Amino acid sequence: MTVSLIERFRRVLPVTESTPVVSLGEGSTPLLAAPRLADAGGIRELWLKWEASNPTGSYKDRGMTLAVSKAVEEGAEAVICASTGNTAASAAAYAARAGLPALVLTPQGAVAGAKLAQTRMLGATVLEVQGDFDSALSAAQELGGRGSHVLVNSLNPYRREGQKTAVLEIVEELGGPPDAFVLPYGGGGNTSAYSQALSELGLGTPIVSVEATNRRETLATAIRIGDPVHAEAVRASGARVVHADDDELVAAWLRLASEEGLFCEPSSAAGLAAVLRGDVEGDRLVVTITGHGLKDPATADRLAPAPVEVEPDADAIAAAAGR
Ligand code: F0G
């Protein structure tokens, strides 16, 4: 039987025997070697933590299983979040699983279409806020503070407790820490969660957090966040923050797909962009790939090589294929 994240890591999570476990089979994601990209980057060992294989297609499920389970335990009547799309889908899924209503605030016009479709399918009420992610988050926080809804953004400490398990899985699987963890930096919740995991393990492994050079306008809508809510925690954690511009993000994203067979969403390639630029020191690196490429098919359609039209004829096809 599938082991839920809460069952697997019960000993290090704030749950008791009476906490209801709201699970969709999250966590225990693949840690994949990336030999071609390692060679290209002159790195001895490059590992990719493939978080797209979580139930809703992103790492958010690690935190959401715990946040929604605790919300149910504490008698919540509804959950709320602001989201660039992945938290939305995850909150909607776990709320549906728990039989709770979910209210999702999205920045209007700035969420990949498949994420919205996913969230709507999962039964959440989706309100498109006439503003950016930061203003949607402020509104969600305010409404959460009134007591009608439990906030399940990463300001909710249970989200970070759940997300820290990615580090535990990696360290367990490698038989020790890598030389560095590399991950995208949007609001900073995941960086805070990784940092929390390392301090609980008594490890000083460096974290490199990669933000979009132009936070407010990046094509990577998942991390289009002007004012990261965990900026202070990220600073305090000692994580090294570096930038990647859209050209670097897209180049890393295309290479990850065509050279290693992993189709992620553009924001998820941020860590790899920094690694391929030679910006991360170490012989053994772990890069977290946060979300699935099918989350943002429009960007893939726009930037991937276009198909070529051909007659249904073997010679024509061979000629078009160049062999
Ligand atoms: N990668 C993906 C695929 C994301 O969806 C996000 C954030 C990040 C990276 C950044 O992580 O915020 O913990 O630093 N997505 C949020 C959302 C904002 O609403 O889905 P962070």
Short mmCIF file of C-alpha atoms in Angstrom, two decimals, residues 8-322:
data_model
loop_
_atom_site.label_atom_id
_atom_site.label_comp_id
_atom_site.label_asym_id
_atom_site.label_seq_id
_atom_site.Cartn_x
_atom_site.Cartn_y
_atom_site.Cartn_z
CA ARG A 8 6.64 7.95 6.53
CA PHE A 9 7.88 10.94 8.51
CA ARG A 10 5.53 10.82 11.48
CA ARG A 11 8.46 10.86 13.93
CA VAL A 12 9.60 14.33 12.82
CA LEU A 13 6.21 15.95 12.12
CA PRO A 14 3.84 17.72 14.53
CA VAL A 15 1.14 15.03 14.39
CA THR A 16 -0.34 12.65 16.93
CA GLU A 17 -2.24 9.39 16.61
CA SER A 18 -5.46 11.39 16.55
CA THR A 19 -4.45 13.65 13.65
CA PRO A 20 -6.55 12.65 10.64
CA VAL A 21 -4.28 11.89 7.68
CA VAL A 22 -5.46 13.59 4.50
CA SER A 23 -3.27 12.04 1.82
CA LEU A 24 -3.10 11.55 -1.93
CA GLY A 25 0.11 9.51 -1.86
CA GLU A 26 2.53 12.47 -1.85
CA GLY A 27 6.28 12.47 -1.29
CA SER A 28 8.78 9.64 -1.83
CA THR A 29 9.60 11.24 -5.18
CA PRO A 30 12.40 10.05 -7.48
CA LEU A 31 15.97 11.28 -7.07
CA LEU A 32 17.36 10.95 -10.57
CA ALA A 33 20.96 11.12 -11.76
CA ALA A 34 21.55 13.58 -14.61
CA PRO A 35 24.77 12.35 -16.21
CA ARG A 36 24.60 14.32 -19.45
CA LEU A 37 23.92 17.63 -17.76
CA ALA A 38 26.57 16.83 -15.14
CA ASP A 39 29.15 16.30 -17.89
CA ALA A 40 28.11 19.51 -19.60
CA GLY A 41 28.44 21.44 -16.36
CA GLY A 42 31.70 19.77 -15.30
CA ILE A 43 30.06 18.37 -12.15
CA ARG A 44 30.92 14.93 -10.82
CA GLU A 45 27.44 14.06 -9.56
CA LEU A 46 24.24 15.91 -10.38
CA TRP A 47 20.96 14.70 -8.86
CA LEU A 48 17.49 15.92 -9.68
CA LYS A 49 14.74 15.69 -7.08
CA TRP A 50 11.72 15.19 -9.33
CA GLU A 51 8.92 16.81 -7.36
CA ALA A 52 6.62 16.83 -10.38
CA SER A 53 5.71 13.27 -9.49
CA ASN A 54 3.69 14.44 -6.51
CA PRO A 55 -0.09 13.89 -6.89
CA THR A 56 -0.97 17.36 -8.20
CA GLY A 57 2.31 17.76 -10.09
CA SER A 58 4.30 19.94 -7.72
CA TYR A 59 6.17 19.89 -4.40
CA LYS A 60 3.33 21.82 -2.75
CA ASP A 61 1.61 18.53 -1.92
CA ARG A 62 4.27 17.76 0.70
CA GLY A 63 3.18 20.73 2.76
CA MET A 64 -0.48 20.60 1.84
CA THR A 65 -1.06 17.10 3.21
CA LEU A 66 0.05 18.35 6.61
CA ALA A 67 -1.63 21.78 6.46
CA VAL A 68 -5.00 20.29 5.51
CA SER A 69 -4.70 17.38 7.95
CA LYS A 70 -4.00 19.83 10.78
CA ALA A 71 -6.80 22.12 9.61
CA VAL A 72 -9.22 19.20 9.83
CA GLU A 73 -7.85 18.23 13.24
CA GLU A 74 -8.37 21.78 14.45
CA GLY A 75 -11.96 21.89 13.18
CA ALA A 76 -11.53 24.14 10.16
CA GLU A 77 -14.57 24.82 8.03
CA ALA A 78 -12.74 25.99 4.92
CA VAL A 79 -9.25 26.75 3.60
CA ILE A 80 -7.95 29.73 1.66
CA CYS A 81 -4.80 30.50 -0.27
CA ALA A 82 -3.39 32.99 -2.74
CA SER A 83 -1.47 31.35 -5.53
CA THR A 84 0.34 31.59 -8.82
CA GLY A 85 -1.26 28.20 -9.55
CA ASN A 86 0.45 25.27 -7.86
CA THR A 87 -0.53 26.00 -4.27
CA ALA A 88 -4.03 26.53 -5.67
CA ALA A 89 -4.22 23.09 -7.28
CA SER A 90 -2.71 21.41 -4.24
CA ALA A 91 -5.03 23.18 -1.77
CA ALA A 92 -8.02 22.33 -3.96
CA ALA A 93 -7.04 18.65 -4.15
CA TYR A 94 -6.39 18.13 -0.44
CA ALA A 95 -9.47 20.15 0.54
CA ALA A 96 -11.57 17.99 -1.78
CA ARG A 97 -10.01 14.90 -0.23
CA ALA A 98 -10.92 16.21 3.23
CA GLY A 99 -14.42 17.30 2.22
CA LEU A 100 -13.65 20.95 2.91
CA PRO A 101 -14.36 23.93 0.66
CA ALA A 102 -11.28 25.72 -0.77
CA LEU A 103 -11.16 29.38 -1.73
CA VAL A 104 -8.34 30.28 -4.09
CA LEU A 105 -7.19 33.81 -5.00
CA THR A 106 -5.14 34.10 -8.18
CA PRO A 107 -3.48 37.13 -9.75
CA GLN A 108 -5.64 37.83 -12.78
CA GLY A 109 -4.07 36.93 -16.12
CA ALA A 110 -0.86 35.62 -14.55
CA VAL A 111 -1.55 31.93 -13.94
CA ALA A 112 -0.82 29.16 -16.43
CA GLY A 113 -4.12 27.93 -17.88
CA ALA A 114 -3.70 24.27 -16.99
CA LYS A 115 -3.21 25.13 -13.32
CA LEU A 116 -6.46 27.07 -13.30
CA ALA A 117 -8.27 24.24 -15.06
CA GLN A 118 -6.83 21.76 -12.57
CA THR A 119 -7.90 23.90 -9.61
CA ARG A 120 -11.42 24.41 -10.99
CA MET A 121 -11.79 20.70 -11.70
CA LEU A 122 -10.83 19.97 -8.11
CA GLY A 123 -13.82 21.96 -6.94
CA ALA A 124 -12.20 25.07 -5.49
CA THR A 125 -13.86 28.44 -5.73
CA VAL A 126 -11.43 30.47 -7.83
CA LEU A 127 -11.47 34.25 -7.55
CA GLU A 128 -9.27 36.18 -9.95
CA VAL A 129 -7.91 39.14 -8.05
CA GLN A 130 -7.40 42.36 -9.96
CA GLY A 131 -3.82 42.70 -8.80
CA ASP A 132 -0.57 40.79 -8.46
CA PHE A 133 0.27 37.77 -6.29
CA ASP A 134 1.44 39.95 -3.41
CA SER A 135 -1.89 41.76 -3.16
CA ALA A 136 -3.79 38.48 -3.41
CA LEU A 137 -1.69 37.06 -0.57
CA SER A 138 -2.35 40.10 1.65
CA ALA A 139 -6.07 39.67 1.10
CA ALA A 140 -5.89 35.93 1.84
CA GLN A 141 -3.95 36.62 5.03
CA GLU A 142 -6.51 39.17 6.15
CA LEU A 143 -9.44 36.86 5.49
CA GLY A 144 -7.59 33.98 7.17
CA GLY A 145 -7.09 36.21 10.20
CA ARG A 146 -10.86 36.64 10.55
CA GLY A 147 -11.21 32.96 11.40
CA SER A 148 -13.58 31.82 8.65
CA HIS A 149 -10.84 30.14 6.60
CA VAL A 150 -7.53 28.50 7.49
CA LEU A 151 -4.70 30.00 5.44
CA VAL A 152 -2.75 27.23 3.67
CA ASN A 153 -0.06 29.36 2.06
CA SER A 154 3.48 28.65 3.26
CA LEU A 155 2.98 31.22 6.04
CA ASN A 156 1.16 28.29 7.63
CA PRO A 157 4.00 26.54 9.53
CA TYR A 158 2.60 23.07 8.74
CA ARG A 159 3.29 23.70 5.07
CA ARG A 160 6.98 24.14 5.80
CA GLU A 161 7.01 21.16 8.18
CA GLY A 162 5.72 18.99 5.34
CA GLN A 163 8.03 20.46 2.74
CA LYS A 164 11.12 19.83 4.85
CA THR A 165 10.67 16.11 4.14
CA ALA A 166 12.20 16.52 0.67
CA VAL A 167 15.57 17.11 2.35
CA LEU A 168 15.07 14.10 4.62
CA GLU A 169 14.39 11.87 1.62
CA ILE A 170 17.45 13.14 -0.24
CA VAL A 171 19.84 12.74 2.68
CA GLU A 172 18.47 9.26 3.38
CA GLU A 173 18.78 8.18 -0.22
CA LEU A 174 22.27 9.55 -0.79
CA GLY A 175 23.44 8.18 2.56
CA GLY A 176 24.46 11.70 3.59
CA PRO A 177 24.09 15.31 2.52
CA PRO A 178 25.14 16.55 -0.93
CA ASP A 179 27.58 19.47 -1.28
CA ALA A 180 24.64 21.82 -1.92
CA PHE A 181 20.88 21.95 -2.39
CA VAL A 182 19.72 24.16 -5.27
CA LEU A 183 16.11 25.25 -5.73
CA PRO A 184 13.93 28.02 -7.16
CA TYR A 185 13.09 31.01 -4.97
CA GLY A 186 9.63 32.55 -5.32
CA GLY A 187 8.12 33.45 -1.95
CA GLY A 188 10.87 31.57 -0.13
CA GLY A 189 8.69 29.04 1.71
CA ASN A 190 10.55 26.09 0.28
CA THR A 191 13.96 27.59 1.06
CA SER A 192 12.79 28.12 4.65
CA ALA A 193 11.55 24.53 4.80
CA TYR A 194 14.87 23.15 3.49
CA SER A 195 16.76 25.29 5.97
CA GLN A 196 14.57 24.04 8.81
CA ALA A 197 15.24 20.44 7.78
CA LEU A 198 18.99 21.00 7.73
CA SER A 199 19.06 22.63 11.13
CA GLU A 200 16.94 19.82 12.61
CA LEU A 201 19.42 17.32 11.11
CA GLY A 202 22.33 19.32 12.48
CA LEU A 203 23.73 19.86 8.97
CA GLY A 204 25.30 22.98 7.55
CA THR A 205 24.88 22.05 3.90
CA PRO A 206 24.69 25.17 1.70
CA ILE A 207 21.39 26.08 0.05
CA VAL A 208 21.45 28.05 -3.19
CA SER A 209 18.09 29.72 -3.93
CA VAL A 210 17.56 30.95 -7.45
CA GLU A 211 15.17 33.81 -8.13
CA ALA A 212 14.11 35.34 -11.44
CA THR A 213 16.26 38.35 -12.32
CA ASN A 214 13.10 40.27 -13.09
CA ARG A 215 10.76 38.98 -10.41
CA ARG A 216 7.74 40.99 -11.52
CA GLU A 217 7.90 40.10 -15.20
CA THR A 218 9.49 36.70 -15.60
CA LEU A 219 7.85 34.27 -18.01
CA ALA A 220 8.05 31.74 -15.17
CA THR A 221 4.66 32.70 -13.72
CA ALA A 222 4.99 30.32 -10.75
CA ILE A 223 7.74 32.53 -9.31
CA ARG A 224 6.40 35.89 -10.52
CA ILE A 225 6.39 37.35 -7.01
CA GLY A 226 7.56 40.93 -6.45
CA ASP A 227 7.89 40.86 -2.71
CA PRO A 228 8.80 37.45 -1.25
CA VAL A 229 6.98 36.96 2.03
CA HIS A 230 9.79 34.81 3.48
CA ALA A 231 12.62 37.17 2.43
CA GLU A 232 13.71 37.72 6.03
CA ALA A 233 13.69 34.00 6.82
CA VAL A 234 15.67 33.31 3.65
CA ARG A 235 18.26 35.92 4.71
CA ALA A 236 18.40 34.50 8.23
CA SER A 237 18.81 30.96 6.87
CA GLY A 238 22.10 31.87 5.23
CA ALA A 239 20.91 30.52 1.86
CA ARG A 240 22.84 32.06 -1.00
CA VAL A 241 20.42 33.88 -3.32
CA VAL A 242 21.39 34.10 -6.99
CA HIS A 243 19.48 35.20 -10.08
CA ALA A 244 18.61 33.64 -13.41
CA ASP A 245 17.16 35.66 -16.26
CA ASP A 246 14.46 34.36 -18.57
CA ASP A 247 16.92 33.36 -21.30
CA GLU A 248 18.87 31.24 -18.81
CA LEU A 249 15.67 29.74 -17.40
CA VAL A 250 14.42 28.79 -20.84
CA ALA A 251 17.78 27.35 -21.93
CA ALA A 252 18.01 25.17 -18.79
CA TRP A 253 14.36 24.16 -19.14
CA LEU A 254 14.77 23.04 -22.76
CA ARG A 255 17.98 21.15 -21.96
CA LEU A 256 16.46 19.35 -18.99
CA ALA A 257 13.71 18.08 -21.27
CA SER A 258 15.74 17.20 -24.35
CA GLU A 259 18.89 15.91 -22.63
CA GLU A 260 17.48 14.18 -19.55
CA GLY A 261 13.86 13.47 -20.48
CA LEU A 262 12.34 15.62 -17.74
CA PHE A 263 9.66 18.09 -18.79
CA CYS A 264 9.15 20.59 -15.98
CA GLU A 265 7.55 24.01 -15.90
CA PRO A 266 9.90 26.94 -16.62
CA SER A 267 10.24 28.14 -13.00
CA SER A 268 11.38 24.67 -11.99
CA ALA A 269 14.51 24.96 -14.11
CA ALA A 270 15.81 27.93 -12.10
CA GLY A 271 18.14 25.79 -9.99
CA LEU A 272 19.56 24.09 -13.02
CA ALA A 273 20.15 27.44 -14.74
CA ALA A 274 22.42 28.51 -11.89
CA VAL A 275 24.24 25.18 -11.90
CA LEU A 276 24.85 25.23 -15.66
CA ARG A 277 26.21 28.78 -15.35
CA GLY A 278 28.83 27.39 -12.95
CA ASP A 279 27.38 29.36 -10.06
CA VAL A 280 27.18 26.49 -7.55
CA GLU A 281 30.26 24.93 -6.00
CA GLY A 282 30.55 21.25 -5.23
CA ASP A 283 31.09 17.79 -6.69
CA ARG A 284 27.73 16.44 -5.69
CA LEU A 285 24.74 18.70 -6.19
CA VAL A 286 21.02 18.15 -5.73
CA VAL A 287 18.71 20.35 -7.80
CA THR A 288 15.02 20.34 -6.93
CA ILE A 289 12.68 20.32 -9.92
CA THR A 290 9.52 21.72 -8.42
CA GLY A 291 6.65 21.32 -10.91
CA HIS A 292 5.51 19.45 -14.01
CA GLY A 293 5.77 20.81 -17.55
CA LEU A 294 2.16 19.91 -18.28
CA LYS A 295 1.23 22.66 -15.83
CA ASP A 296 2.18 25.27 -18.43
CA PRO A 297 1.64 23.81 -21.89
CA ALA A 298 1.21 27.21 -23.54
CA THR A 299 4.80 28.22 -22.79
CA ALA A 300 6.06 24.87 -24.07
CA ASP A 301 3.99 25.27 -27.23
CA ARG A 302 5.48 28.71 -27.79
CA LEU A 303 9.12 27.83 -27.14
CA ALA A 304 9.63 24.18 -28.08
CA PRO A 305 10.68 23.31 -31.66
CA ALA A 306 7.61 23.44 -33.92
CA PRO A 307 6.37 20.30 -35.70
CA VAL A 308 6.94 20.07 -39.45
CA GLU A 309 4.05 19.30 -41.80
CA VAL A 310 4.52 16.33 -44.07
CA GLU A 311 2.62 14.14 -46.59
CA PRO A 312 1.74 10.62 -45.34
CA ASP A 313 4.52 9.16 -47.49
CA ALA A 314 7.62 7.27 -46.27
CA ASP A 315 10.06 9.06 -48.60
CA ALA A 316 8.69 12.48 -47.72
CA ILE A 317 8.84 11.62 -44.01
CA ALA A 318 12.42 10.31 -44.26
CA ALA A 319 13.44 13.45 -46.16
CA ALA A 320 11.74 15.71 -43.61
CA ALA A 321 13.37 13.80 -40.73
CA GLY A 322 16.79 14.06 -42.39
#
